[in-house]
Coordinates of C-alpha atoms in Angstrom, one line a residue:
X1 CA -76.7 22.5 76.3
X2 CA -75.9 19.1 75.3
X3 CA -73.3 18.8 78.1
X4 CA -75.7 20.0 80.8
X5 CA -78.2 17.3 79.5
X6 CA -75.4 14.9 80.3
X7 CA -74.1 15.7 83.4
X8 CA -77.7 16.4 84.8
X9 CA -78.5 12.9 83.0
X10 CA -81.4 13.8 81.3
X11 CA -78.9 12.8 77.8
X12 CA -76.6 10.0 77.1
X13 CA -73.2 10.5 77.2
X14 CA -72.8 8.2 73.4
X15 CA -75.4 10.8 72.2
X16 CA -73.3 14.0 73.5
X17 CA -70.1 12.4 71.8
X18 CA -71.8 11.1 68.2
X19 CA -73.3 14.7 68.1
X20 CA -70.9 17.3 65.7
X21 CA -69.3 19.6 68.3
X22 CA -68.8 23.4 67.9
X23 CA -65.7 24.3 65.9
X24 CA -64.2 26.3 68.9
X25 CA -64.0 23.0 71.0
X26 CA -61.3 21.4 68.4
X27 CA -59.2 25.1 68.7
X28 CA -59.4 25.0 72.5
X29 CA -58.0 21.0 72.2
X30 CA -55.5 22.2 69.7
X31 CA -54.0 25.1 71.5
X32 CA -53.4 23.1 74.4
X33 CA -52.1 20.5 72.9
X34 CA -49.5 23.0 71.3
X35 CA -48.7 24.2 74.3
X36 CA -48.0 21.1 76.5
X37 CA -45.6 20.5 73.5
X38 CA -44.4 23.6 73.2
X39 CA -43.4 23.4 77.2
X40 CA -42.5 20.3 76.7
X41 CA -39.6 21.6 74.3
X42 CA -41.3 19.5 70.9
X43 CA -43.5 20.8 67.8
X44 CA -46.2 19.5 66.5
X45 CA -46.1 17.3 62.9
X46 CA -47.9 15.0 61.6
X47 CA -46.1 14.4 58.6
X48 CA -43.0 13.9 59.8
X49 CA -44.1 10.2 61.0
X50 CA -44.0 9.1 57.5
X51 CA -39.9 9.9 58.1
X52 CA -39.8 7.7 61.1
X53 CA -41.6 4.9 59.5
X54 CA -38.7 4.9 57.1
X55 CA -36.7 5.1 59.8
X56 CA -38.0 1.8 61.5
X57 CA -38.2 -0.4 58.2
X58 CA -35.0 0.7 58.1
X59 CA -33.6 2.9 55.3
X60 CA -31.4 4.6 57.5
X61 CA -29.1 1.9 56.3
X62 CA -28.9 2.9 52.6
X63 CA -30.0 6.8 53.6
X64 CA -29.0 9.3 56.0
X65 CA -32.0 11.1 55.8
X66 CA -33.3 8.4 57.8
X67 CA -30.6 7.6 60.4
X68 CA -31.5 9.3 63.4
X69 CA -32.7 8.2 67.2
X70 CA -35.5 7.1 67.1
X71 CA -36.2 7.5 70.8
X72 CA -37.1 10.8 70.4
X73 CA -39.9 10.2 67.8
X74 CA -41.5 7.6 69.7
X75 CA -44.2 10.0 71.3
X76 CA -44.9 10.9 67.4
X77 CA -45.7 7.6 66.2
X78 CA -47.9 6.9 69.5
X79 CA -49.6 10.4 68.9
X80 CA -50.0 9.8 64.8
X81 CA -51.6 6.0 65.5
X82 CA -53.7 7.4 68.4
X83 CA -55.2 10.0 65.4
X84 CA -55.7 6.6 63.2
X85 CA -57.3 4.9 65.6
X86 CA -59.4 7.8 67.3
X87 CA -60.8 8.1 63.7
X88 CA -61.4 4.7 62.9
X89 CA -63.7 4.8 66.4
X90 CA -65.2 8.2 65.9
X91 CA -66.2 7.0 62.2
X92 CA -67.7 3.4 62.8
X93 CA -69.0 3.7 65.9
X94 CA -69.6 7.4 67.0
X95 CA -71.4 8.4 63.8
X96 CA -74.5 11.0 64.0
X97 CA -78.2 9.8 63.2
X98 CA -77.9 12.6 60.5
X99 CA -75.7 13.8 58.1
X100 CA -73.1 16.8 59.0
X101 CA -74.9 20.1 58.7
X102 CA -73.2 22.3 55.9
X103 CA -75.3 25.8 54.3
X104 CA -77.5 25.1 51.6
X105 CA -75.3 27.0 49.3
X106 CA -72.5 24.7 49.7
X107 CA -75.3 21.5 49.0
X108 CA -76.3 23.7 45.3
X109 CA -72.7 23.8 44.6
X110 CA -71.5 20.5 45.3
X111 CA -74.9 19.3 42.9
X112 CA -73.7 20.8 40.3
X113 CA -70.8 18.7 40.2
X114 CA -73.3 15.7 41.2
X115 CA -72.2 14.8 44.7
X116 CA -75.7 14.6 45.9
X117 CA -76.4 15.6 49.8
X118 CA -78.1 12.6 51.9
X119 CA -80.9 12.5 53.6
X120 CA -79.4 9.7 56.1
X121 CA -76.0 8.4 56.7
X122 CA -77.2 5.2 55.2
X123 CA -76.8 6.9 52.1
X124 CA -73.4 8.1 52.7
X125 CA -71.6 11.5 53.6
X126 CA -72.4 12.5 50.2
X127 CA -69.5 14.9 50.1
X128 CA -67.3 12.9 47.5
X129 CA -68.2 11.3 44.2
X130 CA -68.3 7.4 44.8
X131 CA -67.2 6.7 41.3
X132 CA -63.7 7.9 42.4
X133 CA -63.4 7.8 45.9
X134 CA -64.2 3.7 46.4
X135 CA -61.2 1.3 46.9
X136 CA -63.8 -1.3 45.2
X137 CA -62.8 0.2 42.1
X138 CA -59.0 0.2 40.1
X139 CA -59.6 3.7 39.3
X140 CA -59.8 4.8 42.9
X141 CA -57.3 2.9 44.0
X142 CA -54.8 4.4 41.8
X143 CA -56.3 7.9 42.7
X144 CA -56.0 7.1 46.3
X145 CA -52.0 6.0 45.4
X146 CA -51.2 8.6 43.7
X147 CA -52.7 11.4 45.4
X148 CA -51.2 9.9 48.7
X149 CA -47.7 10.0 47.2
X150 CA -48.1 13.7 45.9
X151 CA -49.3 14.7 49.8
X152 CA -46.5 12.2 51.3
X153 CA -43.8 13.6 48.7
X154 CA -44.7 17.3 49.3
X155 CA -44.9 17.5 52.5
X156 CA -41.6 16.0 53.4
X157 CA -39.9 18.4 50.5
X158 CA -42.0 21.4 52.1
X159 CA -40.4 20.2 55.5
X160 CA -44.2 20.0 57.3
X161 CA -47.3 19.6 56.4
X162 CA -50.5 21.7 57.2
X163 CA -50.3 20.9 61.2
X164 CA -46.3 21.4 61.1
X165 CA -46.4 24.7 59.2
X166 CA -49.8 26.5 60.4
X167 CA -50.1 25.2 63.5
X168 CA -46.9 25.1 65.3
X169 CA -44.8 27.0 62.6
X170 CA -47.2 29.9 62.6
X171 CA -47.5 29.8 66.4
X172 CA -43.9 30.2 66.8
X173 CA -43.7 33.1 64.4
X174 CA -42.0 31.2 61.9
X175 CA -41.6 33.0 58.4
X176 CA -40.8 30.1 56.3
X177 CA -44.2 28.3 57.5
X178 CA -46.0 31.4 56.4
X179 CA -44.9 31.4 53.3
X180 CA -45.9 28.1 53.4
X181 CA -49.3 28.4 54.6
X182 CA -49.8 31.4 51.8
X183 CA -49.4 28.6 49.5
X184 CA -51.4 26.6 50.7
X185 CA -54.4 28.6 50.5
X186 CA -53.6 29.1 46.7
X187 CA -53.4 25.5 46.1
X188 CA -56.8 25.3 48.0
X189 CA -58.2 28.1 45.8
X190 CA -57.0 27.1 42.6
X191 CA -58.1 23.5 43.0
X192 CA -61.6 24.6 44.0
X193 CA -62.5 27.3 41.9
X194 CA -60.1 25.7 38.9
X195 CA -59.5 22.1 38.9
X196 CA -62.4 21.1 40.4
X197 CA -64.3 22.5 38.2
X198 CA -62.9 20.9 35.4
X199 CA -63.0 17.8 37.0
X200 CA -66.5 17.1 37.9
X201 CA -68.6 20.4 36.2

């Protein structure tokens, strides 16, 4: 409806794009970009980018985990920076007047842990607890470092992260990335009805 409105030009077209989007639009945009790569003979990775960074600053000197052409990884650095920077726009300057819409279960559960839901964005997404989620802070900084390293160092030992493995892995019938993906469900599982729990109940 919203895109009618748009191209009829009774609606904006910044007001169609800040507005949160079915969740079958991003698995349309997904599967084709998996298969342009796919016919294009590549697969899809995000984490493997933090490998060619290496790769440029140059440890392929002292490792040769990290000597290999470059050329080839090009399209991933432009794609992974595009992602960056497609983000940085989408949350600075294509935010919605109103907060995300999530089931009012979801906003009882996340108050018992005391994330709060806003009213307005002004008040933030409300999703995670400022106290440890704001770079203002030495405590969320060290989170933020050592939780990045922990998500870096995994997913180069699991060879692929979560758009490697389930995405293309999965899509190419690959048994290793299902296996995989199996555990990443029970890491999501045990962190949200275990961990979590601990952490902020």
């Amino acid at each position: 409806m919203m895109l009618l409105n748009v191209i009829n030009g009774s609606g904006s077209f910044w007001s169609f794009i800040s507005q949160p989007w079915h969740w079958s639009v991003s698995g349309v945009a997904i599967a084709l970009i998996l298969f342009l790569l796919t016919w294009m003979g590549r697969s899809f990775g995000v984490s493997t980018a933090f490998k060619n960074i290496c790769a440029v600053a140059g440890a392929g000197k002292r490792f040769s985990f990290f000597d290999f052409d470059l050329k080839n990884e090009y399209w991933r650095m432009t794609f992974v920076a595009g992602s960056i920077l497609g983000g940085f726009i989408a949350a600075y300057f294509l935010q919605s007047p109103d907060p995300i819409d999530i089931s009012e279960a979801t906003i009882t559960h996340l108050k018992d842990w005391n994330i709060n839901y806003p009213t307005t964005v002004d008040e933030g997404t409300g999703y995670l607890p400022e106290g440890l989620y704001n770079f203002m802070n030495p405590k969320g900084v060290i989170l933020a470092i050592v939780g990045g390293f922990l998500v870096g160092f995994g997913a180069r030992y699991g060879d692929g992260c979560t758009s490697g493995h389930a995405i293309s892995g999965l899509s190419h019938l690959q048994l290793p990335s299902l296996i995989t993906v199996i555990g990443f469900f029970i890491g999501g599982l045990l962190m949200t009805h275990v961990l979590m729990p601990m952490i902020f109940g």
